[in-house]
Coordinates of C-alpha atoms in Angstrom, one line a residue:
M1 CA 60.8 -117.2 -2.3
E2 CA 59.1 -113.8 -3.0
K3 CA 61.7 -113.0 -5.7
N4 CA 61.3 -116.4 -7.3
L5 CA 57.5 -116.1 -7.2
H6 CA 57.7 -112.7 -8.9
K7 CA 59.9 -114.1 -11.7
A8 CA 57.6 -117.1 -12.1
K9 CA 54.5 -115.0 -12.3
E10 CA 56.3 -112.7 -14.9
L11 CA 57.1 -115.7 -17.0
L12 CA 53.6 -117.0 -16.7
R13 CA 52.2 -113.6 -17.7
K14 CA 54.5 -113.5 -20.8
Y15 CA 53.4 -117.0 -21.7
R16 CA 49.7 -116.1 -21.5
E17 CA 50.3 -113.0 -23.6
G18 CA 52.3 -114.9 -26.2
S19 CA 55.4 -112.7 -25.7
C20 CA 57.8 -115.4 -24.4
T21 CA 61.0 -116.1 -26.3
P22 CA 61.2 -119.7 -27.7
D23 CA 63.5 -120.6 -24.8
E24 CA 61.1 -119.2 -22.2
K25 CA 58.1 -120.8 -23.8
A26 CA 59.8 -124.2 -23.9
W27 CA 61.1 -123.8 -20.4
V28 CA 57.6 -122.9 -19.0
E29 CA 55.9 -125.8 -20.8
N30 CA 58.3 -128.4 -19.6
W31 CA 58.2 -127.0 -16.1
Y32 CA 54.5 -127.4 -16.0
A33 CA 54.7 -130.8 -17.7
Q34 CA 56.2 -132.2 -14.5
L35 CA 53.3 -130.8 -12.5
N36 CA 50.7 -132.3 -14.9
D37 CA 49.0 -129.0 -15.3
T38 CA 48.7 -126.4 -18.1
P39 CA 50.5 -123.1 -18.0
T40 CA 47.2 -121.2 -17.3
D41 CA 45.5 -122.9 -14.5
L42 CA 47.7 -122.4 -11.4
S43 CA 46.8 -120.0 -8.7
D44 CA 49.4 -117.8 -7.1
T45 CA 49.3 -120.0 -4.0
E46 CA 49.8 -123.2 -6.0
L47 CA 52.5 -121.5 -8.0
S48 CA 54.3 -120.5 -4.8
D49 CA 54.0 -124.1 -3.5
D50 CA 55.2 -125.6 -6.7
L51 CA 58.3 -123.4 -6.8
S52 CA 59.8 -125.7 -4.1
L53 CA 59.9 -128.4 -6.7
L54 CA 62.1 -126.5 -9.2
K55 CA 65.7 -127.5 -9.4
A56 CA 66.8 -125.0 -12.0
K57 CA 67.7 -121.4 -11.0
L58 CA 64.5 -119.8 -11.9
E59 CA 65.6 -116.3 -11.2
D60 CA 68.3 -116.5 -13.9
I61 CA 66.1 -117.6 -16.8
P62 CA 64.6 -114.2 -17.8
Q63 CA 67.9 -112.4 -17.5
R64 CA 69.6 -114.7 -20.0
T65 CA 67.2 -114.3 -23.0
P66 CA 67.7 -114.9 -25.8
L67 CA 69.9 -117.7 -24.6
K68 CA 73.3 -117.9 -26.4
R69 CA 74.7 -120.8 -24.4
T70 CA 73.5 -124.3 -23.4
M71 CA 72.5 -125.2 -19.9
L72 CA 73.3 -128.7 -18.7
S73 CA 71.8 -129.4 -15.3
V74 CA 71.7 -132.7 -13.5
A75 CA 69.5 -132.1 -10.5
A76 CA 68.5 -134.4 -7.7
A77 CA 65.2 -135.2 -9.5
A78 CA 65.7 -134.1 -13.1
I79 CA 68.0 -133.6 -16.0
V80 CA 67.4 -130.5 -18.0
L81 CA 69.3 -129.3 -21.1
L82 CA 68.5 -125.8 -22.4
S83 CA 69.8 -124.5 -25.7
A84 CA 68.7 -121.7 -28.0
G85 CA 65.2 -122.7 -29.1
L86 CA 65.4 -126.2 -27.6
I87 CA 64.7 -127.8 -24.2
I88 CA 64.9 -131.5 -23.4
Y89 CA 63.4 -132.6 -20.2
R90 CA 63.4 -136.1 -18.7
Y91 CA 62.1 -136.8 -15.2
Q92 CA 64.3 -139.1 -13.1
Q93 CA 62.6 -141.4 -10.6
Q94 CA 65.8 -141.8 -8.6
T95 CA 66.6 -138.8 -6.3
Q96 CA 69.5 -140.5 -4.5
P97 CA 72.4 -142.6 -5.8
T98 CA 71.6 -146.3 -6.0
N99 CA 74.0 -149.1 -5.3
N100 CA 72.6 -151.0 -8.3
L101 CA 75.6 -150.7 -10.5
T102 CA 73.8 -151.6 -13.8
S103 CA 72.6 -149.2 -16.5
Q104 CA 72.1 -149.0 -20.2
Y105 CA 75.9 -148.4 -20.4
G106 CA 76.7 -151.9 -19.2
G107 CA 77.6 -150.8 -15.6
D108 CA 77.5 -147.8 -13.3
V109 CA 79.8 -145.9 -10.9
L110 CA 78.8 -144.5 -7.6
P111 CA 79.7 -140.8 -6.8
G112 CA 82.6 -139.9 -4.6
G113 CA 82.3 -139.4 -0.9
N114 CA 84.1 -138.6 2.3
R115 CA 87.4 -140.4 1.9
A116 CA 90.8 -139.3 3.2
T117 CA 94.0 -140.4 4.8
L118 CA 95.8 -138.7 7.6
S119 CA 99.5 -139.2 7.7
F120 CA 102.2 -137.9 10.0
S121 CA 105.9 -137.0 9.7
N122 CA 106.8 -139.8 12.1
G123 CA 105.6 -142.3 9.5
N124 CA 102.2 -143.2 11.0
S125 CA 99.0 -142.9 9.0
I126 CA 95.3 -143.6 9.4
T127 CA 92.4 -144.0 7.0
L128 CA 89.6 -141.8 8.2
N129 CA 86.0 -142.9 8.6
E130 CA 84.0 -142.5 5.4
N131 CA 80.8 -142.0 7.5
K132 CA 82.2 -138.7 8.9
D133 CA 82.6 -135.5 7.0
G134 CA 85.6 -134.0 8.7
I135 CA 88.0 -133.8 11.6
V136 CA 88.9 -131.3 14.3
T137 CA 92.5 -130.9 15.5
T138 CA 94.0 -129.8 18.8
T139 CA 97.5 -129.8 20.0
Q140 CA 97.1 -133.3 21.4
Q141 CA 94.5 -135.3 19.4
Y142 CA 92.0 -135.5 16.6
T143 CA 88.2 -135.8 16.8
Y144 CA 85.6 -136.1 14.1
T145 CA 83.3 -133.2 13.7
D146 CA 80.6 -135.1 15.7
G147 CA 83.0 -135.4 18.7
E148 CA 84.1 -139.0 18.3
K149 CA 87.8 -139.5 18.8
V150 CA 90.1 -140.5 15.9
S151 CA 92.5 -143.2 16.8
A152 CA 95.6 -141.1 16.3
T153 CA 97.5 -138.7 18.5
L154 CA 99.9 -135.9 17.7
K155 CA 102.8 -137.0 19.9
E156 CA 106.3 -137.0 18.5
T157 CA 105.3 -135.6 15.1
E158 CA 105.9 -132.2 13.6
Y159 CA 103.8 -132.2 10.5
A160 CA 100.6 -133.9 9.4
T161 CA 99.0 -134.3 5.9
L162 CA 95.4 -134.8 5.0
T163 CA 95.1 -136.4 1.6
T164 CA 92.0 -137.1 -0.5
P165 CA 92.0 -139.7 -3.3
R166 CA 90.2 -139.3 -6.6
G167 CA 86.5 -139.7 -5.6
G168 CA 87.1 -138.3 -2.2
Q169 CA 86.6 -135.1 -0.2
Y170 CA 87.1 -134.2 3.5
Q171 CA 87.1 -131.2 5.9
I172 CA 89.6 -130.3 8.6
T173 CA 89.6 -127.7 11.4
L174 CA 93.1 -126.7 12.1
P175 CA 94.4 -125.9 15.7
D176 CA 93.8 -122.2 15.2
G177 CA 90.1 -122.8 14.3
T178 CA 90.6 -122.3 10.5
K179 CA 88.5 -124.6 8.4
V180 CA 89.6 -126.2 5.2
W181 CA 87.6 -128.3 2.7
L182 CA 89.7 -130.5 0.4
N183 CA 88.3 -131.5 -3.0
A184 CA 89.2 -134.8 -4.7
A185 CA 92.8 -135.7 -5.4
S186 CA 94.1 -133.0 -3.1
S187 CA 96.3 -132.7 0.0
L188 CA 97.0 -130.3 2.9
R189 CA 100.2 -130.4 4.8
Y190 CA 100.4 -128.3 8.0
P191 CA 102.4 -128.1 11.2
V192 CA 100.9 -129.7 14.3
V193 CA 101.7 -126.5 16.1
F194 CA 101.9 -123.2 14.3
N195 CA 105.0 -121.2 15.0
A196 CA 105.1 -117.8 16.8
D197 CA 105.2 -115.7 13.6
E198 CA 102.9 -117.2 11.0
R199 CA 100.4 -120.0 10.2
K200 CA 101.7 -121.7 7.0
V201 CA 100.2 -124.7 5.2
E202 CA 100.9 -126.3 1.8
L203 CA 98.1 -127.2 -0.6
T204 CA 98.0 -129.5 -3.7
G205 CA 94.9 -129.8 -5.8
E206 CA 91.9 -127.7 -4.6
G207 CA 90.9 -126.4 -1.2
Y208 CA 88.4 -123.9 0.2
F209 CA 89.6 -121.9 3.3
E210 CA 87.7 -120.1 6.1
V211 CA 90.6 -118.5 8.0
V212 CA 90.3 -117.3 11.6
H213 CA 91.3 -113.7 11.9
D214 CA 94.6 -113.1 13.6
E215 CA 96.6 -109.9 12.8
Q216 CA 99.6 -111.1 14.7
H217 CA 99.9 -114.4 12.8
P218 CA 99.3 -114.2 9.1
F219 CA 97.9 -117.3 7.4
I220 CA 99.8 -118.4 4.4
V221 CA 98.8 -121.0 1.8
E222 CA 101.6 -122.2 -0.5
S223 CA 100.8 -124.0 -3.7
K224 CA 102.9 -124.7 -6.8
G225 CA 105.2 -121.7 -6.0
Q226 CA 102.3 -119.4 -5.2
S227 CA 101.9 -117.9 -1.8
V228 CA 98.5 -116.6 -0.6
Q229 CA 98.8 -114.4 2.6
V230 CA 95.7 -113.5 4.6
L231 CA 94.8 -112.3 8.1
G232 CA 91.3 -113.7 8.1
T233 CA 89.1 -114.4 5.1
S234 CA 87.4 -117.0 2.9
F235 CA 88.8 -118.1 -0.4
N236 CA 89.3 -120.9 -2.8
V237 CA 92.5 -122.1 -4.4
N238 CA 92.5 -124.4 -7.5
A239 CA 95.9 -125.6 -8.3
Y240 CA 95.2 -128.9 -10.2
A241 CA 96.6 -127.7 -13.5
D242 CA 99.5 -125.5 -14.4
V243 CA 97.2 -122.5 -14.2
I244 CA 96.5 -121.5 -10.6
A245 CA 93.2 -119.8 -9.8
T246 CA 92.5 -118.0 -6.5
T247 CA 88.9 -116.8 -5.8
L248 CA 88.2 -114.5 -3.0
V249 CA 84.8 -114.7 -1.2
N250 CA 85.4 -112.1 1.5
G251 CA 88.2 -110.3 3.3
S252 CA 91.4 -109.6 1.3
V253 CA 94.4 -111.6 0.2
K254 CA 97.8 -110.9 -1.1
L255 CA 99.2 -113.2 -3.8
S256 CA 102.8 -113.7 -4.9
H257 CA 104.6 -116.3 -7.0
S258 CA 108.2 -117.4 -7.4
R259 CA 108.1 -116.7 -11.1
S260 CA 106.4 -113.3 -10.8
D261 CA 108.1 -110.1 -9.5
K262 CA 104.7 -108.4 -8.7
E263 CA 102.3 -109.0 -5.8
Q264 CA 98.6 -109.1 -6.5
L265 CA 95.9 -107.9 -4.1
L266 CA 92.3 -109.3 -4.4
Q267 CA 89.0 -107.9 -3.4
P268 CA 85.9 -109.9 -2.6
G269 CA 84.3 -111.3 -5.8
E270 CA 87.5 -111.3 -7.7
Q271 CA 89.6 -114.2 -9.1
A272 CA 93.2 -114.1 -10.0
V273 CA 94.6 -116.6 -12.5
L274 CA 98.3 -116.9 -12.9
R275 CA 99.3 -117.3 -16.5
G276 CA 103.0 -117.4 -17.1
K277 CA 104.4 -114.5 -15.0
T278 CA 101.3 -112.4 -14.9
Y279 CA 98.2 -112.5 -12.8
Q280 CA 94.9 -111.9 -14.7
V281 CA 92.2 -110.6 -12.4
Q282 CA 88.5 -110.5 -13.1
S283 CA 85.2 -110.3 -11.3
V284 CA 83.4 -113.6 -11.0
E285 CA 80.4 -115.3 -9.5
V286 CA 82.3 -116.8 -6.5
G287 CA 79.6 -119.6 -6.1
D288 CA 80.7 -121.0 -9.5
F289 CA 84.1 -121.8 -8.0
T290 CA 83.2 -122.7 -4.4
S291 CA 80.0 -124.7 -4.8
W292 CA 81.9 -128.0 -5.0
K293 CA 82.1 -128.1 -1.3
N294 CA 78.3 -128.0 -1.2
G295 CA 77.8 -130.9 -3.6
L296 CA 77.7 -129.2 -7.0
I297 CA 79.9 -129.0 -10.0
V298 CA 79.2 -125.6 -11.5
L299 CA 79.9 -125.3 -15.2
N300 CA 80.5 -121.7 -16.4
D301 CA 80.9 -121.8 -20.1
A302 CA 82.8 -125.0 -19.8
D303 CA 84.0 -127.1 -22.7
L304 CA 83.9 -130.9 -22.9
P305 CA 87.5 -131.4 -21.7
T306 CA 86.9 -129.3 -18.6
I307 CA 83.7 -131.3 -17.8
I308 CA 85.5 -134.6 -18.3
R309 CA 88.4 -133.6 -16.0
Q310 CA 86.0 -132.8 -13.1
I311 CA 84.0 -136.0 -13.7
E312 CA 87.1 -138.1 -13.7
R313 CA 88.3 -136.7 -10.4
W314 CA 85.0 -137.0 -8.6
Y315 CA 84.0 -140.5 -9.9
D316 CA 87.6 -141.9 -10.1
V317 CA 87.2 -142.9 -13.7
E318 CA 89.1 -142.5 -16.9
F319 CA 87.4 -141.4 -20.2
V320 CA 88.5 -142.6 -23.6
L321 CA 87.1 -140.1 -26.1
P322 CA 86.9 -140.2 -29.9
E323 CA 87.6 -137.2 -32.1
V324 CA 84.8 -134.8 -31.2
S325 CA 84.3 -131.0 -31.3
T326 CA 85.0 -129.6 -27.9
S327 CA 84.2 -126.0 -28.7
R328 CA 80.6 -126.2 -27.6
Q329 CA 80.3 -124.4 -24.3
V330 CA 78.0 -125.6 -21.5
F331 CA 76.5 -123.6 -18.6
G332 CA 74.7 -125.2 -15.6
E333 CA 75.2 -127.5 -12.7
L334 CA 76.0 -131.1 -12.1
R335 CA 75.1 -132.6 -8.7
R336 CA 77.9 -134.7 -7.2
N337 CA 75.5 -137.1 -5.4
V338 CA 74.1 -138.9 -8.5
N339 CA 75.4 -142.1 -10.2
L340 CA 77.7 -141.6 -13.2
S341 CA 75.0 -142.9 -15.6
D342 CA 72.9 -139.8 -14.9
I343 CA 75.8 -137.6 -15.9
L344 CA 76.4 -139.8 -19.1
D345 CA 72.7 -139.4 -19.9
A346 CA 73.1 -135.6 -20.1
L347 CA 76.4 -135.8 -22.1
H348 CA 74.7 -138.2 -24.5
E349 CA 71.8 -135.8 -25.0
Y350 CA 74.0 -132.8 -25.6
Y351 CA 77.1 -134.1 -27.4
G352 CA 75.5 -137.1 -29.1
L353 CA 78.1 -139.4 -27.6
N354 CA 77.5 -143.1 -26.8
F355 CA 79.1 -144.6 -23.7
K356 CA 80.1 -148.0 -22.4
I357 CA 81.3 -148.4 -18.8
E358 CA 84.1 -151.0 -18.4
G359 CA 85.0 -150.9 -14.7
R360 CA 86.7 -147.6 -14.2
R361 CA 87.1 -146.9 -17.9
I362 CA 84.4 -145.0 -19.8
I363 CA 84.6 -145.7 -23.5
A364 CA 82.9 -143.0 -25.6
S365 CA 82.0 -143.3 -29.3
N366 CA 80.2 -141.1 -31.9

């Protein structure tokens, strides 16, 4: 809070002196507009208190001036679009998704939630409770994270698979204590009992791993021909498309792929993207690629097709888009707990598209 207060006071000082950039000036004025005050009459105490109302990342604003990119942020209580010399602000009364599936678009779609199916190699399967956020495995049974038993056992089965649909997510704690978060349209196949030499699982889609350290039993994640080998660490693997991106939060990992003759080591804060036969490694803000498990879709210079793909997976919808320029990049955050209409509002403001919701199809027009 002290760092945020310092940044806020610095912006306020620059505003009073008339030295703000156009972006900073517009941002400050619209910030205070929601507080029903002018930018010169708040004390430090009031300023500190009001910081808790801010949904944008205040500390980032001064460091990105003049702004060259556009920020699109759908927060719990607001939609903010920032672009060079322009800010559009609209306060939203709804802070939580509503079951009222009507909107100016002719309908609405609720956000995704905790949805998954657990299936076993013996042919049995079970739909997991949507009111729970995850399951914990042992060598004999499953329980939800709150301790309630799942009506399934591990008898006479060798492998199990946790699968999330479009619009679903779920968490699992494996028998060794490793935790895995599955994003929408993903699956994790794992042995009920890890063998004596290694702990190997298979991932499709996207998963975030917090691996329990065990030097004697390396943990291996296989996905689309790629193998990620670790002893104990936290990392994210995105294997939705042909390009596989592995982002390391802490620890270290060793990557290999069936079509590459070289192994790749990663350090914390690095991301390796396999393109063709070559790994391309760069330093990244890991939160941009792991925040989905905390309820955010982070857009880092994303274009419209990238945004649409993420929205389609999380809301289980299909977009029909007209010919539109997709080169305009967007920076910001989308909260995953708002109705689809809130997301469409922001896309309408920025891209100028009109939308009509027809069931699970979203028709866009110029």
